[in-house]
Amino acid sequence: MTARLTRRALLLAAMLGTAGCSTVVNRLTEPDIPDTLKPPGGAARHPVAHLLNRAAFGPRPGQIEQVEKMGKESWLDRQLDYQDIDDDRVGWRLRRYDSLKLNHRDLLSFRGGDDKNYLQNELAVAALVRAVYSDRQLYEVMVGFWSDHFSLYHYKDEVAMLKTADDREVIRKHALGHFGDLLRASAHSPAMLIYLDNVLNEKSHPNENYAREIMELHTLGVEGGYTEQDVQEVARCFTGWSVDGRGEFEFKDEWHDPGEKTVLGHVITAGGGKDDGDRVLDILIDHPNTARFVCTKLARRFISDDPPAGVIDSCVASWQAT
């Protein structure tokens, strides 16, 4: 690489979760992003403080000096290799919260229990403990980012129980991984399918809630170029994607609309069964508006509320190249 990379360039490359992160890094160069940012009406922020406020949960005592000594890029390199960071002290603090490890069936056993908020409270406390004590700060920040992106209402029906599994198997598993893997995991998440009513989506009475939200909120964005016809067709593709009595994903073939569909100009041939929904996911992952929508959200989170347009353009180009 000929250009010196900023901390934000490296961070954004990792956030994209693409196989070719180095391509993104190579495109995001120092001239595109100022080394310091000036808040409205205030003085320019210290670059390390800005980094720790954006890519972590704020600087700990002495951490600004520590990061200055090791270098911002070295700190980010270490954070991106989060699995190499010893996090045993967090595991020790969370050892009493047994619900974090429960499978779907056992989580559902809390349905109708005396303490309806037990699971929610343990998950919330775990998030706080990790934010305060974990040295995997960037990873935990990304867990929060994707939890907002793939948001669930924690108190709706069985979501109250199954969000714990969604957090563990969808968000935390893929927080610094490939966006496509994350989207696919979310689409198969029982908590998501219940929250957005896809468990009610059958060929005789299609439910469009998940179809609309996966395009508007998860991939393309509200102005992402899809039509009401696309919403209806995506809903048809996802008919039968449901949840069984154990709280696990289940495809109900008898609920599925077997006819031909057309989604965003792509013809999905008749008789595909569950593959219809998987094909929709591939279409959305590869769509250029998904890259722009997600890149923009990441840039706003990790750079500023009004990130340089060139940064977003470079990220989109690199996303599409990989």
mmCIF file with all atom_site columns, N, CA and C in Angstrom, residues 142-183:
data_model
loop_
_atom_site.group_PDB
_atom_site.id
_atom_site.type_symbol
_atom_site.label_atom_id
_atom_site.label_alt_id
_atom_site.label_comp_id
_atom_site.label_asym_id
_atom_site.label_entity_id
_atom_site.label_seq_id
_atom_site.pdbx_PDB_ins_code
_atom_site.Cartn_x
_atom_site.Cartn_y
_atom_site.Cartn_z
_atom_site.occupancy
_atom_site.B_iso_or_equiv
_atom_site.pdbx_formal_charge
_atom_site.auth_seq_id
_atom_site.auth_comp_id
_atom_site.auth_asym_id
_atom_site.auth_atom_id
_atom_site.pdbx_PDB_model_num
ATOM 1   N N  . MET A 1 142 ? -19.393 -3.158  18.047 1.00 0.00 ? 142 MET A N  1
ATOM 2   C CA . MET A 1 142 ? -20.061 -3.699  16.866 1.00 0.00 ? 142 MET A CA 1
ATOM 3   C C  . MET A 1 142 ? -21.265 -4.559  17.230 1.00 0.00 ? 142 MET A C  1
ATOM 4   N N  . VAL A 1 143 ? -21.204 -5.250  18.348 1.00 0.00 ? 143 VAL A N  1
ATOM 5   C CA . VAL A 1 143 ? -22.382 -5.980  18.822 1.00 0.00 ? 143 VAL A CA 1
ATOM 6   C C  . VAL A 1 143 ? -23.534 -5.004  19.035 1.00 0.00 ? 143 VAL A C  1
ATOM 7   N N  . GLY A 1 144 ? -23.244 -3.866  19.642 1.00 0.00 ? 144 GLY A N  1
ATOM 8   C CA . GLY A 1 144 ? -24.279 -2.860  19.834 1.00 0.00 ? 144 GLY A CA 1
ATOM 9   C C  . GLY A 1 144 ? -24.783 -2.280  18.526 1.00 0.00 ? 144 GLY A C  1
ATOM 10  N N  . PHE A 1 145 ? -23.859 -2.034  17.593 1.00 0.00 ? 145 PHE A N  1
ATOM 11  C CA . PHE A 1 145 ? -24.248 -1.473  16.297 1.00 0.00 ? 145 PHE A CA 1
ATOM 12  C C  . PHE A 1 145 ? -25.196 -2.410  15.562 1.00 0.00 ? 145 PHE A C  1
ATOM 13  N N  . TRP A 1 146 ? -24.833 -3.678  15.472 1.00 0.00 ? 146 TRP A N  1
ATOM 14  C CA . TRP A 1 146 ? -25.678 -4.622  14.731 1.00 0.00 ? 146 TRP A CA 1
ATOM 15  C C  . TRP A 1 146 ? -26.955 -4.947  15.489 1.00 0.00 ? 146 TRP A C  1
ATOM 16  N N  . SER A 1 147 ? -26.925 -4.869  16.816 1.00 0.00 ? 147 SER A N  1
ATOM 17  C CA . SER A 1 147 ? -28.160 -5.061  17.578 1.00 0.00 ? 147 SER A CA 1
ATOM 18  C C  . SER A 1 147 ? -29.165 -3.971  17.255 1.00 0.00 ? 147 SER A C  1
ATOM 19  N N  . ASP A 1 148 ? -28.683 -2.761  17.030 1.00 0.00 ? 148 ASP A N  1
ATOM 20  C CA . ASP A 1 148 ? -29.567 -1.672  16.608 1.00 0.00 ? 148 ASP A CA 1
ATOM 21  C C  . ASP A 1 148 ? -30.016 -1.863  15.165 1.00 0.00 ? 148 ASP A C  1
ATOM 22  N N  . HIS A 1 149 ? -29.100 -2.285  14.316 1.00 0.00 ? 149 HIS A N  1
ATOM 23  C CA . HIS A 1 149 ? -29.428 -2.447  12.899 1.00 0.00 ? 149 HIS A CA 1
ATOM 24  C C  . HIS A 1 149 ? -30.482 -3.539  12.708 1.00 0.00 ? 149 HIS A C  1
ATOM 25  N N  . PHE A 1 150 ? -30.301 -4.651  13.382 1.00 0.00 ? 150 PHE A N  1
ATOM 26  C CA . PHE A 1 150 ? -31.265 -5.761  13.335 1.00 0.00 ? 150 PHE A CA 1
ATOM 27  C C  . PHE A 1 150 ? -32.080 -5.755  14.633 1.00 0.00 ? 150 PHE A C  1
ATOM 28  N N  . SER A 1 151 ? -32.734 -4.637  14.882 1.00 0.00 ? 151 SER A N  1
ATOM 29  C CA . SER A 1 151 ? -33.380 -4.443  16.178 1.00 0.00 ? 151 SER A CA 1
ATOM 30  C C  . SER A 1 151 ? -34.601 -5.336  16.360 1.00 0.00 ? 151 SER A C  1
ATOM 31  N N  . LEU A 1 152 ? -34.828 -5.700  17.605 1.00 0.00 ? 152 LEU A N  1
ATOM 32  C CA . LEU A 1 152 ? -35.979 -6.500  18.013 1.00 0.00 ? 152 LEU A CA 1
ATOM 33  C C  . LEU A 1 152 ? -36.646 -5.816  19.200 1.00 0.00 ? 152 LEU A C  1
ATOM 34  N N  . TYR A 1 153 ? -37.955 -5.949  19.301 1.00 0.00 ? 153 TYR A N  1
ATOM 35  C CA . TYR A 1 153 ? -38.646 -5.497  20.503 1.00 0.00 ? 153 TYR A CA 1
ATOM 36  C C  . TYR A 1 153 ? -38.630 -6.652  21.492 1.00 0.00 ? 153 TYR A C  1
ATOM 37  N N  . HIS A 1 154 ? -37.918 -6.451  22.585 1.00 0.00 ? 154 HIS A N  1
ATOM 38  C CA . HIS A 1 154 ? -37.600 -7.547  23.500 1.00 0.00 ? 154 HIS A CA 1
ATOM 39  C C  . HIS A 1 154 ? -38.812 -8.079  24.266 1.00 0.00 ? 154 HIS A C  1
ATOM 40  N N  . TYR A 1 155 ? -39.917 -7.384  24.213 1.00 0.00 ? 155 TYR A N  1
ATOM 41  C CA . TYR A 1 155 ? -41.063 -7.774  25.036 1.00 0.00 ? 155 TYR A CA 1
ATOM 42  C C  . TYR A 1 155 ? -42.236 -8.273  24.204 1.00 0.00 ? 155 TYR A C  1
ATOM 43  N N  . LYS A 1 156 ? -41.993 -8.625  22.958 1.00 0.00 ? 156 LYS A N  1
ATOM 44  C CA . LYS A 1 156 ? -43.068 -9.146  22.118 1.00 0.00 ? 156 LYS A CA 1
ATOM 45  C C  . LYS A 1 156 ? -43.068 -10.671 22.133 1.00 0.00 ? 156 LYS A C  1
ATOM 46  N N  . ASP A 1 157 ? -44.133 -11.254 22.642 1.00 0.00 ? 157 ASP A N  1
ATOM 47  C CA . ASP A 1 157 ? -44.350 -12.698 22.574 1.00 0.00 ? 157 ASP A CA 1
ATOM 48  C C  . ASP A 1 157 ? -43.073 -13.469 22.944 1.00 0.00 ? 157 ASP A C  1
ATOM 49  N N  . GLU A 1 158 ? -42.727 -14.486 22.139 1.00 0.00 ? 158 GLU A N  1
ATOM 50  C CA . GLU A 1 158 ? -41.569 -15.325 22.454 1.00 0.00 ? 158 GLU A CA 1
ATOM 51  C C  . GLU A 1 158 ? -40.233 -14.634 22.201 1.00 0.00 ? 158 GLU A C  1
ATOM 52  N N  . VAL A 1 159 ? -40.258 -13.445 21.607 1.00 0.00 ? 159 VAL A N  1
ATOM 53  C CA . VAL A 1 159 ? -39.010 -12.690 21.460 1.00 0.00 ? 159 VAL A CA 1
ATOM 54  C C  . VAL A 1 159 ? -38.391 -12.445 22.834 1.00 0.00 ? 159 VAL A C  1
ATOM 55  N N  . ALA A 1 160 ? -39.248 -12.293 23.839 1.00 0.00 ? 160 ALA A N  1
ATOM 56  C CA . ALA A 1 160 ? -38.772 -12.064 25.201 1.00 0.00 ? 160 ALA A CA 1
ATOM 57  C C  . ALA A 1 160 ? -37.824 -13.162 25.659 1.00 0.00 ? 160 ALA A C  1
ATOM 58  N N  . MET A 1 161 ? -38.039 -14.377 25.173 1.00 0.00 ? 161 MET A N  1
ATOM 59  C CA . MET A 1 161 ? -37.159 -15.487 25.536 1.00 0.00 ? 161 MET A CA 1
ATOM 60  C C  . MET A 1 161 ? -36.049 -15.698 24.509 1.00 0.00 ? 161 MET A C  1
ATOM 61  N N  . LEU A 1 162 ? -36.392 -15.596 23.240 1.00 0.00 ? 162 LEU A N  1
ATOM 62  C CA . LEU A 1 162 ? -35.470 -16.013 22.180 1.00 0.00 ? 162 LEU A CA 1
ATOM 63  C C  . LEU A 1 162 ? -34.462 -14.943 21.778 1.00 0.00 ? 162 LEU A C  1
ATOM 64  N N  . LYS A 1 163 ? -34.619 -13.713 22.245 1.00 0.00 ? 163 LYS A N  1
ATOM 65  C CA . LYS A 1 163 ? -33.626 -12.684 21.951 1.00 0.00 ? 163 LYS A CA 1
ATOM 66  C C  . LYS A 1 163 ? -32.252 -13.079 22.487 1.00 0.00 ? 163 LYS A C  1
ATOM 67  N N  . THR A 1 164 ? -32.219 -13.802 23.595 1.00 0.00 ? 164 THR A N  1
ATOM 68  C CA . THR A 1 164 ? -30.939 -14.253 24.144 1.00 0.00 ? 164 THR A CA 1
ATOM 69  C C  . THR A 1 164 ? -30.190 -15.109 23.132 1.00 0.00 ? 164 THR A C  1
ATOM 70  N N  . ALA A 1 165 ? -30.905 -15.997 22.452 1.00 0.00 ? 165 ALA A N  1
ATOM 71  C CA . ALA A 1 165 ? -30.275 -16.839 21.429 1.00 0.00 ? 165 ALA A CA 1
ATOM 72  C C  . ALA A 1 165 ? -29.886 -16.015 20.214 1.00 0.00 ? 165 ALA A C  1
ATOM 73  N N  . ASP A 1 166 ? -30.722 -15.058 19.834 1.00 0.00 ? 166 ASP A N  1
ATOM 74  C CA . ASP A 1 166 ? -30.409 -14.182 18.707 1.00 0.00 ? 166 ASP A CA 1
ATOM 75  C C  . ASP A 1 166 ? -29.126 -13.405 18.985 1.00 0.00 ? 166 ASP A C  1
ATOM 76  N N  . ASP A 1 167 ? -28.995 -12.898 20.189 1.00 0.00 ? 167 ASP A N  1
ATOM 77  C CA . ASP A 1 167 ? -27.793 -12.149 20.556 1.00 0.00 ? 167 ASP A CA 1
ATOM 78  C C  . ASP A 1 167 ? -26.550 -13.028 20.439 1.00 0.00 ? 167 ASP A C  1
ATOM 79  N N  . ARG A 1 168 ? -26.663 -14.256 20.883 1.00 0.00 ? 168 ARG A N  1
ATOM 80  C CA . ARG A 1 168 ? -25.515 -15.168 20.908 1.00 0.00 ? 168 ARG A CA 1
ATOM 81  C C  . ARG A 1 168 ? -25.189 -15.735 19.528 1.00 0.00 ? 168 ARG A C  1
ATOM 82  N N  . GLU A 1 169 ? -26.208 -16.156 18.783 1.00 0.00 ? 169 GLU A N  1
ATOM 83  C CA . GLU A 1 169 ? -26.002 -16.928 17.557 1.00 0.00 ? 169 GLU A CA 1
ATOM 84  C C  . GLU A 1 169 ? -26.024 -16.088 16.282 1.00 0.00 ? 169 GLU A C  1
ATOM 85  N N  . VAL A 1 170 ? -26.574 -14.890 16.375 1.00 0.00 ? 170 VAL A N  1
ATOM 86  C CA . VAL A 1 170 ? -26.638 -14.017 15.200 1.00 0.00 ? 170 VAL A CA 1
ATOM 87  C C  . VAL A 1 170 ? -25.676 -12.843 15.371 1.00 0.00 ? 170 VAL A C  1
ATOM 88  N N  . ILE A 1 171 ? -25.967 -11.988 16.343 1.00 0.00 ? 171 ILE A N  1
ATOM 89  C CA . ILE A 1 171 ? -25.215 -10.741 16.483 1.00 0.00 ? 171 ILE A CA 1
ATOM 90  C C  . ILE A 1 171 ? -23.775 -10.998 16.924 1.00 0.00 ? 171 ILE A C  1
ATOM 91  N N  . ARG A 1 172 ? -23.594 -11.659 18.038 1.00 0.00 ? 172 ARG A N  1
ATOM 92  C CA . ARG A 1 172 ? -22.244 -11.843 18.569 1.00 0.00 ? 172 ARG A CA 1
ATOM 93  C C  . ARG A 1 172 ? -21.402 -12.757 17.679 1.00 0.00 ? 172 ARG A C  1
ATOM 94  N N  . LYS A 1 173 ? -22.014 -13.734 17.062 1.00 0.00 ? 173 LYS A N  1
ATOM 95  C CA . LYS A 1 173 ? -21.270 -14.656 16.202 1.00 0.00 ? 173 LYS A CA 1
ATOM 96  C C  . LYS A 1 173 ? -20.706 -13.960 14.977 1.00 0.00 ? 173 LYS A C  1
ATOM 97  N N  . HIS A 1 174 ? -21.426 -12.964 14.450 1.00 0.00 ? 174 HIS A N  1
ATOM 98  C CA . HIS A 1 174 ? -21.037 -12.356 13.179 1.00 0.00 ? 174 HIS A CA 1
ATOM 99  C C  . HIS A 1 174 ? -20.695 -10.865 13.299 1.00 0.00 ? 174 HIS A C  1
ATOM 100 N N  . ALA A 1 175 ? -20.498 -10.360 14.509 1.00 0.00 ? 175 ALA A N  1
ATOM 101 C CA . ALA A 1 175 ? -20.334 -8.920  14.707 1.00 0.00 ? 175 ALA A CA 1
ATOM 102 C C  . ALA A 1 175 ? -19.167 -8.333  13.927 1.00 0.00 ? 175 ALA A C  1
ATOM 103 N N  . LEU A 1 176 ? -18.093 -9.079  13.770 1.00 0.00 ? 176 LEU A N  1
ATOM 104 C CA . LEU A 1 176 ? -16.951 -8.615  12.981 1.00 0.00 ? 176 LEU A CA 1
ATOM 105 C C  . LEU A 1 176 ? -16.686 -9.555  11.815 1.00 0.00 ? 176 LEU A C  1
ATOM 106 N N  . GLY A 1 177 ? -17.756 -10.152 11.322 1.00 0.00 ? 177 GLY A N  1
ATOM 107 C CA . GLY A 1 177 ? -17.628 -11.064 10.199 1.00 0.00 ? 177 GLY A CA 1
ATOM 108 C C  . GLY A 1 177 ? -18.186 -10.487 8.924  1.00 0.00 ? 177 GLY A C  1
ATOM 109 N N  . HIS A 1 178 ? -18.629 -11.348 8.035  1.00 0.00 ? 178 HIS A N  1
ATOM 110 C CA . HIS A 1 178 ? -19.143 -10.957 6.731  1.00 0.00 ? 178 HIS A CA 1
ATOM 111 C C  . HIS A 1 178 ? -20.609 -10.548 6.864  1.00 0.00 ? 178 HIS A C  1
ATOM 112 N N  . PHE A 1 179 ? -20.979 -9.412  6.263  1.00 0.00 ? 179 PHE A N  1
ATOM 113 C CA . PHE A 1 179 ? -22.356 -8.928  6.370  1.00 0.00 ? 179 PHE A CA 1
ATOM 114 C C  . PHE A 1 179 ? -23.346 -9.948  5.827  1.00 0.00 ? 179 PHE A C  1
ATOM 115 N N  . GLY A 1 180 ? -22.991 -10.632 4.753  1.00 0.00 ? 180 GLY A N  1
ATOM 116 C CA . GLY A 1 180 ? -23.895 -11.622 4.182  1.00 0.00 ? 180 GLY A CA 1
ATOM 117 C C  . GLY A 1 180 ? -24.216 -12.735 5.158  1.00 0.00 ? 180 GLY A C  1
ATOM 118 N N  . ASP A 1 181 ? -23.213 -13.191 5.894  1.00 0.00 ? 181 ASP A N  1
ATOM 119 C CA . ASP A 1 181 ? -23.448 -14.232 6.895  1.00 0.00 ? 181 ASP A CA 1
ATOM 120 C C  . ASP A 1 181 ? -24.361 -13.721 8.005  1.00 0.00 ? 181 ASP A C  1
ATOM 121 N N  . LEU A 1 182 ? -24.163 -12.471 8.377  1.00 0.00 ? 182 LEU A N  1
ATOM 122 C CA . LEU A 1 182 ? -24.996 -11.870 9.416  1.00 0.00 ? 182 LEU A CA 1
ATOM 123 C C  . LEU A 1 182 ? -26.445 -11.751 8.963  1.00 0.00 ? 182 LEU A C  1
ATOM 124 N N  . LEU A 1 183 ? -26.658 -11.288 7.737  1.00 0.00 ? 183 LEU A N  1
ATOM 125 C CA . LEU A 1 183 ? -28.020 -11.148 7.226  1.00 0.00 ? 183 LEU A CA 1
ATOM 126 C C  . LEU A 1 183 ? -28.712 -12.503 7.142  1.00 0.00 ? 183 LEU A C  1
#
